[in-house]
Coordinates of N, CA and C in Angstrom, one line a residue:
X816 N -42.6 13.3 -140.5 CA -42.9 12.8 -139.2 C -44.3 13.1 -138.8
X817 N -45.4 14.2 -139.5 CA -46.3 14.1 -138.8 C -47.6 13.0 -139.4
X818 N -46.8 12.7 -140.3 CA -47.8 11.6 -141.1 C -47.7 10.5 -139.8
X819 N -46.4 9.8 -139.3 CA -46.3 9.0 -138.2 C -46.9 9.4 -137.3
X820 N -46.8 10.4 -137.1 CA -47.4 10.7 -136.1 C -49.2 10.5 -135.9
X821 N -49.8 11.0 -136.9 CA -51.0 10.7 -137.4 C -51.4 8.9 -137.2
X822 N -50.8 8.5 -138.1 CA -50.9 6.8 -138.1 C -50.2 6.1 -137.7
X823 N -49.7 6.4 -136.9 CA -48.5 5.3 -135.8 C -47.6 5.8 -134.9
X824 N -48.4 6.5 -134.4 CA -47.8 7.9 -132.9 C -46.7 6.6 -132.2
X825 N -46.7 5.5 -132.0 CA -46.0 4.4 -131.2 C -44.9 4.3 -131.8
X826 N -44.6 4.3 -133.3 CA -43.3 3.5 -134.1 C -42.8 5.2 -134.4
X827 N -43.3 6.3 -133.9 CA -42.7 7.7 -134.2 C -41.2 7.6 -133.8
X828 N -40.7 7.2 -132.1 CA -39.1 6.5 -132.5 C -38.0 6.1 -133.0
X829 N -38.7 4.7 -133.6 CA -38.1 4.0 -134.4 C -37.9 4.9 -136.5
X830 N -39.1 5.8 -136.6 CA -38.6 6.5 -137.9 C -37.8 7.7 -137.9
X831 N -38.2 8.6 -136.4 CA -36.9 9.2 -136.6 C -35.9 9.0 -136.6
X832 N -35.1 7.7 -136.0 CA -33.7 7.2 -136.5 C -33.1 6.9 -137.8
X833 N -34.3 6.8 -138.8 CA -34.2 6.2 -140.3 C -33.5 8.0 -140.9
X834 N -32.7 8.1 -141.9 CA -32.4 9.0 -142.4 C -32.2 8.4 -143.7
X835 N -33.2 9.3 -144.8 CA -33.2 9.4 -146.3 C -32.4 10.4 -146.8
X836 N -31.5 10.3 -147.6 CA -31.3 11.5 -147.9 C -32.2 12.0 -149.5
X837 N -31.9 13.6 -149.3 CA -33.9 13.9 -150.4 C -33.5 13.5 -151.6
X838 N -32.1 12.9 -152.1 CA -32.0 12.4 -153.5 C -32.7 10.8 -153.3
X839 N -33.0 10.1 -152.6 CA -33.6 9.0 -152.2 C -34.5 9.0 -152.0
X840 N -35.6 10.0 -151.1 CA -36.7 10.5 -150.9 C -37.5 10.6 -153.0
X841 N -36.5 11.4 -153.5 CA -36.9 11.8 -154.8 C -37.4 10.5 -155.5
X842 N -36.3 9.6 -155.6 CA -35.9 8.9 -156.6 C -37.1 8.2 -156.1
X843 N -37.6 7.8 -154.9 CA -38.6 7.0 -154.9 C -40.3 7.4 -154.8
X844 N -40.3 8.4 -154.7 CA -41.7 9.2 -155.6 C -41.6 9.2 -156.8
X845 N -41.0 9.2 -157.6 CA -41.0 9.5 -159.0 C -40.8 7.8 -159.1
X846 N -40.6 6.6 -158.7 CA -40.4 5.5 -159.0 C -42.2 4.7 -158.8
X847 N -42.9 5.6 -157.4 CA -44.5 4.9 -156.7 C -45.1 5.9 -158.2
X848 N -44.3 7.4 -158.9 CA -45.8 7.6 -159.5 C -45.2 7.1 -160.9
X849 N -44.5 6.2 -161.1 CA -44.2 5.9 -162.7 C -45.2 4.4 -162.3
X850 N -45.1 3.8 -161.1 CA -46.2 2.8 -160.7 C -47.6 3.1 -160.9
X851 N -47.4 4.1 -160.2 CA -49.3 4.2 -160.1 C -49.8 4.5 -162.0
X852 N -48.4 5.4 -162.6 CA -49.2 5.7 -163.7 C -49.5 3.9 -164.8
X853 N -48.7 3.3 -164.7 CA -49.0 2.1 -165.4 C -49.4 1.4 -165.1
X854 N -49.7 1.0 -163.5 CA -51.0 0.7 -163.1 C -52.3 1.1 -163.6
X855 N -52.7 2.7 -163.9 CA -53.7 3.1 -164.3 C -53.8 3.1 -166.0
X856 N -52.9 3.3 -166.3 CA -52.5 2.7 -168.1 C -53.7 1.4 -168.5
X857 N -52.7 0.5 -167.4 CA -53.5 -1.2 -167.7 C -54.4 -1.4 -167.4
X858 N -54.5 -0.4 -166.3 CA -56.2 -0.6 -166.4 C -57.0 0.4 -166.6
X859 N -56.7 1.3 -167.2 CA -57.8 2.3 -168.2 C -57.7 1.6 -169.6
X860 N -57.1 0.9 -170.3 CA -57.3 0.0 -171.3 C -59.0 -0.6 -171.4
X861 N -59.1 -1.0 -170.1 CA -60.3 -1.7 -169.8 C -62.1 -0.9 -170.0
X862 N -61.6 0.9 -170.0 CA -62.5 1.5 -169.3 C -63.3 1.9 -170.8
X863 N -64.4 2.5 -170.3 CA -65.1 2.7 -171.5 C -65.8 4.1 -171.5
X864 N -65.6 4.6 -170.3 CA -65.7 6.3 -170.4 C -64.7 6.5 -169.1
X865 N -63.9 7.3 -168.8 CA -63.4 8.1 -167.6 C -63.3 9.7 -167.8
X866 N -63.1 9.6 -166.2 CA -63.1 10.9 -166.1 C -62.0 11.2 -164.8
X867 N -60.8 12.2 -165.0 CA -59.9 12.7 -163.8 C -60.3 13.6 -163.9
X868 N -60.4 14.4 -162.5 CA -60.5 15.8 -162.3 C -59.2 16.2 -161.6
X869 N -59.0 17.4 -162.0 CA -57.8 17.8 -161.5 C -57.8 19.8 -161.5
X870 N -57.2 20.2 -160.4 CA -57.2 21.5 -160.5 C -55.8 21.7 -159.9
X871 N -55.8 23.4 -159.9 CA -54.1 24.1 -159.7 C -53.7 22.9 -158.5
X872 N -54.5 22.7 -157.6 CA -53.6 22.6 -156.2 C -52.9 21.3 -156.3
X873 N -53.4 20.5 -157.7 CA -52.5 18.9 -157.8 C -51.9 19.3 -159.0
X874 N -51.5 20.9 -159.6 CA -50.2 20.7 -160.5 C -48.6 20.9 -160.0
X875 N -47.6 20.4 -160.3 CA -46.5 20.7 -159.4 C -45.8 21.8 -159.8
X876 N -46.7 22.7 -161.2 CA -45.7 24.0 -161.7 C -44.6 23.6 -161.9
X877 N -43.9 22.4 -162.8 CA -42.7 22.7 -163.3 C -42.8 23.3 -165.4

């Protein structure tokens, strides 16, 4: 809710009535990052040097 609240303080109403339950919540993060990763797949095919940076605070420790 504070994300709405951030970017759409007006529809804050209308999302608190929505109820996900967190098996649903889950299922659909792990469905946007199997997107974003083959998104980046098909198009790091293309690339000819990259670079990610990453540290502790974007590992999820499992």
């Amino acid at each position: 809710m504070k994300m709405v609240e951030n970017i759409c303080p007006e529809k804050k109403q209308q999302f608190s009535n929505v109820f996900l339950a967190r098996s649903t919540v889950s299922r659909r993060i792990e469905e946007v990052s199997s997107d974003v990763k083959r998104q980046l797949e098909a198009k790091g095919v293309k690339f000819e040097f990259s670079s990610l940076p990453c540290d502790e605070s974007s590992e999820s420790g499992q």
